[in-house]
CSV table of C-alpha atoms in Angstrom, one decimal:
chain,number,residue,atom,x,y,z
H,1207,UNK,CA,77.0,85.4,84.5
H,1208,UNK,CA,79.9,84.2,86.1
H,1209,UNK,CA,82.9,82.9,83.8
H,1210,UNK,CA,85.3,80.1,84.9
H,1211,UNK,CA,89.1,79.5,83.4
H,1212,UNK,CA,90.0,75.9,82.6
H,1213,UNK,CA,92.3,73.8,81.8
H,1214,UNK,CA,93.4,72.5,78.4
H,1215,UNK,CA,95.3,69.2,78.9
H,1216,UNK,CA,95.1,66.3,77.1
H,1217,UNK,CA,92.4,64.2,78.2
H,1218,UNK,CA,90.6,60.7,77.9
H,1219,UNK,CA,87.4,59.8,77.6
H,1220,UNK,CA,85.5,56.4,76.4
H,1221,UNK,CA,87.7,55.7,72.8
H,1222,UNK,CA,89.3,59.5,72.4
H,1223,UNK,CA,92.4,60.7,74.1
H,1224,UNK,CA,92.5,64.4,73.0
H,1225,UNK,CA,93.2,67.9,74.2
H,1226,UNK,CA,90.6,69.0,76.1
H,1227,UNK,CA,89.3,72.3,77.7
H,1228,UNK,CA,87.5,71.2,81.4
H,1229,UNK,CA,86.8,72.4,84.5
H,1230,UNK,CA,86.3,70.1,88.3
H,1231,UNK,CA,82.4,70.4,88.4
H,1232,UNK,CA,82.5,71.3,91.6
H,1233,UNK,CA,83.7,75.0,90.2
H,1234,UNK,CA,80.9,76.1,88.4
H,1235,UNK,CA,78.1,73.9,90.7
H,1236,UNK,CA,79.7,76.3,93.5
H,1237,UNK,CA,78.9,79.3,91.5
H,1238,UNK,CA,75.6,77.8,90.6
H,1239,UNK,CA,74.4,77.0,93.9
H,1240,UNK,CA,75.3,80.8,95.3
H,1241,UNK,CA,73.0,81.9,92.8
H,1242,UNK,CA,74.7,82.7,89.3
H,1243,UNK,CA,75.2,81.1,85.9
H,1244,UNK,CA,78.3,79.7,85.1
H,1245,UNK,CA,80.1,79.9,81.5
H,1246,UNK,CA,83.3,78.1,80.8
H,1247,UNK,CA,86.1,80.3,79.6
H,1248,UNK,CA,88.6,77.8,77.5
H,1249,UNK,CA,92.2,79.1,77.1
H,1250,UNK,CA,92.5,80.8,73.1
H,1251,UNK,CA,94.3,83.6,71.2
H,1252,UNK,CA,94.5,86.1,74.1
H,1253,UNK,CA,94.0,89.5,71.9
H,1254,UNK,CA,92.5,92.6,73.7
H,1255,UNK,CA,89.5,93.0,71.1
H,1256,UNK,CA,89.0,88.9,71.9
H,1257,UNK,CA,89.0,89.4,75.6
H,1258,UNK,CA,87.1,92.5,75.6
H,1259,UNK,CA,84.2,90.6,73.8
H,1260,UNK,CA,84.2,87.6,76.5
H,1261,UNK,CA,83.8,90.4,79.0
H,1262,UNK,CA,81.2,92.2,77.3
H,1263,UNK,CA,78.7,89.5,78.4
H,1264,UNK,CA,79.6,88.9,81.7
H,1265,UNK,CA,79.2,89.9,85.4
H,1266,UNK,CA,81.5,88.3,87.1
H,1267,UNK,CA,84.9,86.0,86.4
H,1268,UNK,CA,86.6,83.4,88.5
H,1269,UNK,CA,90.4,82.5,87.4
H,1270,UNK,CA,90.0,78.7,88.8
H,1271,UNK,CA,93.6,76.2,90.1
H,1272,UNK,CA,95.5,74.3,87.9
H,1273,UNK,CA,99.5,74.1,86.2
H,1274,UNK,CA,102.2,76.9,87.8
H,1275,UNK,CA,102.2,79.9,86.4
H,1276,UNK,CA,105.3,80.0,83.8
H,1277,UNK,CA,107.8,81.1,86.1
H,1278,UNK,CA,109.3,83.9,82.9
H,1279,UNK,CA,106.5,86.1,83.3
H,1280,UNK,CA,107.7,87.2,86.9
H,1281,UNK,CA,111.6,86.7,85.8
H,1282,UNK,CA,112.7,83.0,87.3
H,1283,UNK,CA,114.4,80.6,86.3
H,1284,UNK,CA,112.0,77.3,86.8
H,1285,UNK,CA,112.8,75.3,90.1
H,1286,UNK,CA,113.0,71.1,89.2
H,1287,UNK,CA,109.7,71.2,91.0
H,1288,UNK,CA,107.7,73.4,89.1
H,1289,UNK,CA,105.3,72.3,86.5
H,1290,UNK,CA,105.8,72.1,82.6
H,1291,UNK,CA,104.4,75.7,81.9
H,1292,UNK,CA,101.0,76.4,79.9
H,1293,UNK,CA,101.7,79.5,78.0
H,1294,UNK,CA,98.4,79.5,75.7
H,1295,UNK,CA,96.5,79.7,79.6
H,1296,UNK,CA,98.7,82.6,81.7
H,1297,UNK,CA,98.4,84.7,78.3
H,1298,UNK,CA,94.9,84.5,78.2
H,1299,UNK,CA,93.7,84.6,82.8
H,1300,UNK,CA,96.8,86.9,81.8
H,1301,UNK,CA,94.6,89.8,79.7
H,1302,UNK,CA,91.1,88.5,80.9
H,1303,UNK,CA,92.1,89.9,84.9
H,1304,UNK,CA,93.5,92.7,83.0
H,1305,UNK,CA,90.7,93.6,81.3
H,1306,UNK,CA,88.0,92.8,84.8
H,1307,UNK,CA,90.0,95.4,87.0
H,1308,UNK,CA,90.0,98.3,83.7
H,1309,UNK,CA,85.9,97.6,83.7
H,1310,UNK,CA,86.2,97.1,87.2
H,1311,UNK,CA,84.1,93.6,87.0
H,1312,UNK,CA,84.0,91.5,90.3
H,1313,UNK,CA,86.5,88.7,89.6
H,1314,UNK,CA,87.5,85.6,92.3
H,1315,UNK,CA,90.9,84.4,92.3
H,1316,UNK,CA,91.2,80.7,93.1
H,1317,UNK,CA,95.1,78.5,93.9
H,1318,UNK,CA,96.8,79.5,90.7
H,1319,UNK,CA,94.1,82.3,90.2
H,1320,UNK,CA,95.6,84.2,93.3
H,1321,UNK,CA,98.8,83.2,92.1
H,1322,UNK,CA,98.8,84.5,88.2
H,1323,UNK,CA,96.8,87.8,89.7
H,1324,UNK,CA,99.9,88.4,91.9
H,1325,UNK,CA,102.0,88.2,88.9
H,1326,UNK,CA,100.1,90.1,86.4
H,1327,UNK,CA,100.4,93.1,88.8
H,1328,UNK,CA,104.1,92.6,88.9
H,1329,UNK,CA,104.7,90.7,92.0
H,1330,UNK,CA,106.9,87.1,92.3
H,1331,UNK,CA,105.8,83.7,93.6
H,1332,UNK,CA,107.6,81.1,95.7
H,1333,UNK,CA,108.0,77.7,93.2
H,1334,UNK,CA,108.6,75.8,96.2
H,1335,UNK,CA,107.3,75.9,99.2
H,1336,UNK,CA,109.0,73.2,100.9
H,1337,UNK,CA,112.0,75.0,100.2
H,1338,UNK,CA,111.1,78.0,102.8
H,1339,UNK,CA,108.6,76.3,105.1
H,1340,UNK,CA,110.6,73.3,105.7
H,1341,UNK,CA,107.7,70.6,105.0
H,1342,UNK,CA,105.6,70.1,102.1
H,1343,UNK,CA,101.8,69.9,104.3
H,1344,UNK,CA,100.2,72.4,101.6
H,1345,UNK,CA,100.2,69.7,99.3
H,1346,UNK,CA,99.9,66.4,100.1
H,1347,UNK,CA,100.1,64.4,96.6
H,1348,UNK,CA,97.9,62.3,95.1
H,1349,UNK,CA,95.0,65.2,94.9
H,1350,UNK,CA,94.9,64.2,98.4
H,1351,UNK,CA,93.6,67.9,100.1
H,1352,UNK,CA,95.1,68.5,102.9
H,1353,UNK,CA,92.8,71.6,105.6
H,1354,UNK,CA,95.6,73.8,107.5
H,1355,UNK,CA,93.9,77.0,109.7
H,1356,UNK,CA,94.3,81.1,108.3
H,1357,UNK,CA,93.5,84.1,110.3
H,1358,UNK,CA,91.9,86.8,108.4
H,1359,UNK,CA,92.8,90.4,108.6
H,1360,UNK,CA,90.3,92.7,110.1
H,1361,UNK,CA,89.2,95.7,107.9
H,1362,UNK,CA,89.3,93.1,104.7
H,1363,UNK,CA,86.5,92.1,102.4
H,1364,UNK,CA,87.4,88.6,103.5
H,1365,UNK,CA,87.1,90.0,106.9
H,1366,UNK,CA,83.7,90.5,106.3
H,1367,UNK,CA,82.8,87.5,103.7
H,1368,UNK,CA,83.0,85.4,107.1
H,1369,UNK,CA,80.8,87.4,108.9
H,1370,UNK,CA,83.4,88.9,111.3
H,1371,UNK,CA,85.9,85.5,111.3
H,1372,UNK,CA,88.8,86.7,111.8
H,1373,UNK,CA,90.0,83.0,112.8
H,1374,UNK,CA,90.8,80.8,113.3
H,1375,UNK,CA,89.1,78.8,109.5
H,1376,UNK,CA,90.3,76.1,108.6
H,1377,UNK,CA,90.0,75.9,104.7
H,1378,UNK,CA,91.7,72.8,102.2
H,1379,UNK,CA,94.8,73.4,100.3
H,1380,UNK,CA,96.1,72.1,97.5
H,1381,UNK,CA,99.8,73.8,96.4
H,1382,UNK,CA,103.1,73.9,96.5
H,1383,UNK,CA,104.0,77.5,95.6
H,1384,UNK,CA,102.7,80.9,96.7
H,1385,UNK,CA,102.9,84.4,97.0
H,1386,UNK,CA,106.1,86.2,97.6
H,1387,UNK,CA,107.2,89.7,96.7
H,1388,UNK,CA,103.4,91.4,96.5
H,1389,UNK,CA,102.0,92.9,93.3
H,1390,UNK,CA,101.4,97.0,93.0
H,1391,UNK,CA,97.9,97.4,94.7
H,1392,UNK,CA,97.6,94.2,96.4
H,1393,UNK,CA,97.0,93.8,100.6
H,1394,UNK,CA,97.5,90.6,102.6
H,1395,UNK,CA,94.4,89.7,103.7
H,1396,UNK,CA,95.0,86.4,104.8
H,1397,UNK,CA,97.5,84.0,106.1
H,1398,UNK,CA,98.9,80.4,108.2
H,1399,UNK,CA,100.5,80.6,111.3
H,1400,UNK,CA,104.1,80.3,109.6
H,1401,UNK,CA,103.7,83.2,107.2
H,1402,UNK,CA,102.0,82.1,104.1
H,1403,UNK,CA,100.1,84.3,102.2
H,1404,UNK,CA,96.3,82.4,101.8
H,1405,UNK,CA,94.6,85.4,100.0
H,1406,UNK,CA,95.3,89.3,98.9
H,1407,UNK,CA,92.6,91.4,97.6
H,1408,UNK,CA,92.7,94.5,95.1
H,1409,UNK,CA,91.0,97.2,97.1
H,1410,UNK,CA,91.2,99.5,94.4
H,1411,UNK,CA,88.0,98.0,92.2
H,1412,UNK,CA,84.8,96.9,94.1
H,1413,UNK,CA,85.7,93.0,94.4
H,1414,UNK,CA,88.8,92.2,93.3
H,1415,UNK,CA,89.8,88.6,96.0
H,1416,UNK,CA,91.9,86.3,95.5
H,1417,UNK,CA,92.5,82.8,97.5
H,1418,UNK,CA,95.5,80.6,98.0
H,1419,UNK,CA,93.4,77.5,99.1
H,1420,UNK,CA,90.4,75.6,97.1
H,1421,UNK,CA,86.7,76.9,98.4
H,1422,UNK,CA,84.8,75.0,96.4
H,1423,UNK,CA,86.1,71.9,98.2
H,1424,UNK,CA,83.9,73.1,101.0
H,1425,UNK,CA,80.2,71.9,100.1
H,1426,UNK,CA,79.1,73.2,102.8
H,1427,UNK,CA,80.5,77.0,103.2
H,1428,UNK,CA,79.6,79.4,99.6
H,1429,UNK,CA,80.4,82.7,100.9
H,1430,UNK,CA,83.2,83.3,98.5
H,1431,UNK,CA,81.0,83.0,95.7
H,1432,UNK,CA,78.0,83.7,97.2
H,1433,UNK,CA,79.8,87.3,97.8
H,1434,UNK,CA,81.2,87.3,94.0
H,1435,UNK,CA,77.7,86.3,92.8
H,1436,UNK,CA,76.3,89.1,95.0
H,1437,UNK,CA,78.9,91.7,93.4
H,1438,UNK,CA,78.3,91.1,89.8
H,1439,UNK,CA,74.5,91.2,90.4
H,1440,UNK,CA,75.3,94.8,91.3
H,1441,UNK,CA,77.9,94.8,88.0
H,1442,UNK,CA,75.3,94.4,86.0
H,1443,UNK,CA,72.2,96.6,88.0
H,1444,UNK,CA,75.4,99.2,89.0
H,1445,UNK,CA,76.1,100.6,85.4
H,1446,UNK,CA,77.1,99.0,82.3
H,1447,UNK,CA,80.3,96.9,80.9
H,1448,UNK,CA,82.2,99.5,79.4
H,1449,UNK,CA,83.6,100.2,82.6
H,1450,UNK,CA,81.7,103.3,84.2
H,1451,UNK,CA,82.3,103.8,88.1
H,1452,UNK,CA,80.6,101.4,89.9
H,1453,UNK,CA,81.6,103.0,92.7
H,1454,UNK,CA,78.6,104.0,94.4
H,1455,UNK,CA,76.5,100.6,94.3
H,1456,UNK,CA,79.1,99.4,95.8
H,1457,UNK,CA,79.6,100.9,99.0
H,1458,UNK,CA,76.2,101.0,100.0
H,1459,UNK,CA,75.1,97.0,99.4
H,1460,UNK,CA,78.8,95.0,98.7
H,1461,UNK,CA,78.2,94.1,103.2
H,1462,UNK,CA,81.4,94.1,104.6
H,1463,UNK,CA,80.7,94.0,108.3
H,1464,UNK,CA,83.0,96.2,111.1
H,1465,UNK,CA,84.5,93.7,113.4
H,1466,UNK,CA,82.9,92.6,116.2
C-alpha cells in the first residue's frame, strides 16, 4: 500500500471550477505497474495524530512534484521566480516525511519531494538555478521535459537500483530549484556535470531515496518504483508499522549490488 501526496489547486473540469486535489496519472500508474496499490494523500491538517493514523495504513510513501517549497521554511526571502507558497501542502508533507523516517517507512521523493526532504532535515535550496549555473536547461517551460545525464555514486542504493550503473544515466527533468546546503543525515548520490545535486539518500533508514528528476515520466523504466514497492513489501512483512526495527530484513534483501 503506497501513499502518494497530491496537489491542491484551482481546477476546471466540465462546468466546475473549484479547488481540487489531483495528481497526474503517470505517478500512480508507475506505482501500480511496479506491483503496489496506490493511495492518494491530499493536503490536510498536519497534526501528528492524524498523520500517524494515515501512515498506520501504508507500507511506503511517495512525496511527489509540484509547487516550490516556501523559502521561509529554510530562512530565506522568496526569489522573484519562486512560486506562491503552498503552506498547507508543505506542512502536510513535512509531517508525513518526519513520521515516515521515525517509523523507518520506505519513501521516495520526486523533484519537489527531494527538496522538501532536504528542507525538513535542515537543508536549504537554490531558489533559481539559472542564477547559479547560467542556463535554464533544467526547466524548458510549457510542460516540456528536458533530458540530462546524471552520474550516480558507487556504493549508493541508487547505484544498486540501476544495476550498478554509475552513469551517465539520462533522466527527464523539469525544475528551476535544487538542493543547496545538505540536510542532516543526507548523502548526495547523483549529480549532473555542472554539479547540481540530482539525488540524495538517507542511509539511516532502510529505503529513503529522493531524486530531483521525474522517474514517472520514463514509462519503460520502473526501477525506482520497483525498489520502493519491494522495500514496502519487506516493511509490511518484516515488522509492524509502529517503528520496530526493520534493519535485519532490509540488509538481507534490499538488493544493493557492489560495482562490477
